[in-house]
mmCIF file of C-alpha atoms in Angstrom:
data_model
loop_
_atom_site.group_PDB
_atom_site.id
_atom_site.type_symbol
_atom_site.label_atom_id
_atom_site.label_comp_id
_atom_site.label_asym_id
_atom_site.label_seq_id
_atom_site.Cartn_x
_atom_site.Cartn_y
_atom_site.Cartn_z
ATOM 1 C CA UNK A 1 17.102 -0.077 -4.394
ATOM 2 C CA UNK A 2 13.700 -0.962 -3.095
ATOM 3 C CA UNK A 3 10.441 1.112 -3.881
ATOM 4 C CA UNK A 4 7.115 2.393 -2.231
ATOM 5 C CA UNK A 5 5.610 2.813 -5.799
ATOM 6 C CA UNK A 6 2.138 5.136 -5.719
ATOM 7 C CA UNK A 7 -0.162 5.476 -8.459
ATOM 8 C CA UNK A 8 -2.098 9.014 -8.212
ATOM 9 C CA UNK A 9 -5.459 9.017 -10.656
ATOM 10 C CA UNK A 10 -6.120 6.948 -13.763
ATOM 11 C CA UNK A 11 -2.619 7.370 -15.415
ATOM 12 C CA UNK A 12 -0.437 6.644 -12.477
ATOM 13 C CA UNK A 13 -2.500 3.980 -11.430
ATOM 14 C CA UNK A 14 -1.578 2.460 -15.058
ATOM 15 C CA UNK A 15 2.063 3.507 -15.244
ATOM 16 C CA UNK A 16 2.442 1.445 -11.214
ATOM 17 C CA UNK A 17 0.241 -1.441 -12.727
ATOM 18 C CA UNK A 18 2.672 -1.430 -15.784
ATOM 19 C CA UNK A 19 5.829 -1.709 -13.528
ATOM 20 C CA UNK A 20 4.538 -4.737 -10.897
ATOM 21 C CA UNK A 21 3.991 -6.515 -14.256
ATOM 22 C CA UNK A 22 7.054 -6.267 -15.558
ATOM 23 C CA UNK A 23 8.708 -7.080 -12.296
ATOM 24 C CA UNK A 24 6.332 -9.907 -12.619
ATOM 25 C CA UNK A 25 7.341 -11.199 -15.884
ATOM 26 C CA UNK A 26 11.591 -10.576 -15.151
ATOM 27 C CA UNK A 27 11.647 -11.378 -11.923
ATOM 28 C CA UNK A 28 12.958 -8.328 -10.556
ATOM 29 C CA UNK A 29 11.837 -7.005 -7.074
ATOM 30 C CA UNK A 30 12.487 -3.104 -7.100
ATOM 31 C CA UNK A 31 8.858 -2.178 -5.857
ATOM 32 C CA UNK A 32 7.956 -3.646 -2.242
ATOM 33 C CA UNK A 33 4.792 -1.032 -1.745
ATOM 34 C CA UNK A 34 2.018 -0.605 -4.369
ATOM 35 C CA UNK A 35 -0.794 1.406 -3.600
ATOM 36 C CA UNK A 36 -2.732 3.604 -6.365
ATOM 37 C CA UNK A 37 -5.226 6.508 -5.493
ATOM 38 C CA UNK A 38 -8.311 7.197 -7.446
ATOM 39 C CA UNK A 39 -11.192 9.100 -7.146
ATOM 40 C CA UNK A 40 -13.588 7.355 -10.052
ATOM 41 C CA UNK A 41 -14.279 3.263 -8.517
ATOM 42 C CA UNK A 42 -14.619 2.032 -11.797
ATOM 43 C CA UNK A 43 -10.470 3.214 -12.844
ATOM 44 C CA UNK A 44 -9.387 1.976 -9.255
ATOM 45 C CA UNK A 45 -10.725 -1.561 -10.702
ATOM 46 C CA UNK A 46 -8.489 -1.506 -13.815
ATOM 47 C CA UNK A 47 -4.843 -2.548 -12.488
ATOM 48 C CA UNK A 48 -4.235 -5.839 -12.678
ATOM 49 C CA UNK A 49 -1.112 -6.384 -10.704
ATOM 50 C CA UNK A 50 -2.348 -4.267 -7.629
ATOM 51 C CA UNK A 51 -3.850 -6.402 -4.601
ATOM 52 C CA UNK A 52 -7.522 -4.984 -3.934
ATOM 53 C CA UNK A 53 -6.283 -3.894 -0.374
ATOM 54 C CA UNK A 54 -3.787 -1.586 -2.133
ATOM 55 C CA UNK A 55 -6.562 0.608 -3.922
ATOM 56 C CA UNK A 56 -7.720 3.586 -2.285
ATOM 57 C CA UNK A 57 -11.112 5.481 -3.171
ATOM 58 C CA UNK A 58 -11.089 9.008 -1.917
ATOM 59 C CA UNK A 59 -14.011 11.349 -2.636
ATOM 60 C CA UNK A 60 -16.659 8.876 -1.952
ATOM 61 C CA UNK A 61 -18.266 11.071 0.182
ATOM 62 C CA UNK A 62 -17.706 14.251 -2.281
ATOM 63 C CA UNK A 63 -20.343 16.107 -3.457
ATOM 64 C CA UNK A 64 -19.005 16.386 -6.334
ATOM 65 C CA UNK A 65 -16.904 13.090 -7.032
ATOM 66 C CA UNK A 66 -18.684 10.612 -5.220
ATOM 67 C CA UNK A 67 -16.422 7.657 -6.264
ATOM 68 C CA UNK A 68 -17.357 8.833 -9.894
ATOM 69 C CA UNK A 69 -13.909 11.116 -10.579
ATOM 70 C CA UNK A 70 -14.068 14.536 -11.141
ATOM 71 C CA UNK A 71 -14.501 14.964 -14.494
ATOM 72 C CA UNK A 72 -10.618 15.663 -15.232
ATOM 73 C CA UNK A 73 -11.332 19.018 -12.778
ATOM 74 C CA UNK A 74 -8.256 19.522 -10.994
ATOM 75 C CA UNK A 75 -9.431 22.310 -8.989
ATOM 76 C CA UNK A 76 -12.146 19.340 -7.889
ATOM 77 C CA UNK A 77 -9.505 16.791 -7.759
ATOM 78 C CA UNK A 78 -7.644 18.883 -5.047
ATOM 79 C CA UNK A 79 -10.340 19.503 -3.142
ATOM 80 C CA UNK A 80 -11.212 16.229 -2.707
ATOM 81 C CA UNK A 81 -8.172 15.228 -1.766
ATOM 82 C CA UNK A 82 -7.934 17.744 0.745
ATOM 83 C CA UNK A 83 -10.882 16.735 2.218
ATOM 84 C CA UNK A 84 -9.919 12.906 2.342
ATOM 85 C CA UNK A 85 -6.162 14.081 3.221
ATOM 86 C CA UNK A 86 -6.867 11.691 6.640
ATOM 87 C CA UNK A 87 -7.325 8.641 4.739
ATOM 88 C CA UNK A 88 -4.842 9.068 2.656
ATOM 89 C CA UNK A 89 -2.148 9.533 5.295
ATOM 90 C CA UNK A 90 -3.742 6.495 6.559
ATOM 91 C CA UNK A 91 -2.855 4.294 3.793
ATOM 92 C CA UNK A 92 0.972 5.793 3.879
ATOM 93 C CA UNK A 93 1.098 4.317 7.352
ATOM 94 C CA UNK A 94 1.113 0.764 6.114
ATOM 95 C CA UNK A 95 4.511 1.502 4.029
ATOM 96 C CA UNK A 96 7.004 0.039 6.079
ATOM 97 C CA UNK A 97 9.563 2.743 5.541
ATOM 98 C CA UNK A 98 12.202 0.558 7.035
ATOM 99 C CA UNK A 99 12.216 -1.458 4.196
ATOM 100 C CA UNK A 100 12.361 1.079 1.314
ATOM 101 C CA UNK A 101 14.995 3.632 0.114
ATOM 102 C CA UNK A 102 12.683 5.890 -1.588
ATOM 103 C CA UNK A 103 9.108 6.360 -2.635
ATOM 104 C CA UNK A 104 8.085 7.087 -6.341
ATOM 105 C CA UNK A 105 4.711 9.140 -6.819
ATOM 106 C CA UNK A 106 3.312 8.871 -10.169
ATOM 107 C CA UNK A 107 0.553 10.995 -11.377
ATOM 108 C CA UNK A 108 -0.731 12.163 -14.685
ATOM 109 C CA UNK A 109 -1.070 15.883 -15.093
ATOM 110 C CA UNK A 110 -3.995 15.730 -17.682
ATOM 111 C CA UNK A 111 -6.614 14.422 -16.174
ATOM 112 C CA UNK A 112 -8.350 15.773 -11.935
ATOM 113 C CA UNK A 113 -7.063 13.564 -9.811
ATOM 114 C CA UNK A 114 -3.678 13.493 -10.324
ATOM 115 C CA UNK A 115 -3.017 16.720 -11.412
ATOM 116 C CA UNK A 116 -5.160 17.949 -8.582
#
């Protein structure tokens, strides 16, 4: 089975980094598509199995976020990512869906963005 693997907010961000690196260090190849999702900059630079071009910043242009998170709102979180709903669709057009059976969205439910 092959994998479009998406990391929503701090914690899924982790959990995807967490699984490229173990593919890394076995030498499996179960995820083809990383991307994670964050709306704090300085979290989206954390993962260090995720190509730069894979990291997507919504709520830049927030008032309320601007690419500092959302405080672990979720009512904020949603919002913003209703607002940047365009660029995130974006990003899902670069999956190649031919070549994956199934996408995996993984998002902590503590914390804004993800849970939002």
């Amino acid at each position: 089975m092959k994998l479009a693997t998406i990391g929503v907010g701090n914690a899924g961000s982790k959990l995807i980094d967490q699984m490229i690196e173990f593919e890394v260090e076995t030498g499996r190849d179960l995820c083809r598509h990383a991307l994670v999702i964050n709306t704090a900059r300085t979290d989206l630079a954390k993962p260090e199995n995720i190509p730069d071009d894979r990291r997507v910043l919504i709520g830049d242009t927030h008032r309320k976020a601007r690419g500092h998170g959302v405080g672990g709102d979720a009512e904020i979180g949603a919002e913003v990512a209703k607002t940047d709903i365009d660029e995130i669709r974006r990003v899902f057009d670069d999956i190649e869906i031919h070549e994956v059976d199934a996408v995996l969205v993984a998002a902590g439910l503590g914390g804004g963005t993800g849970s939002g």
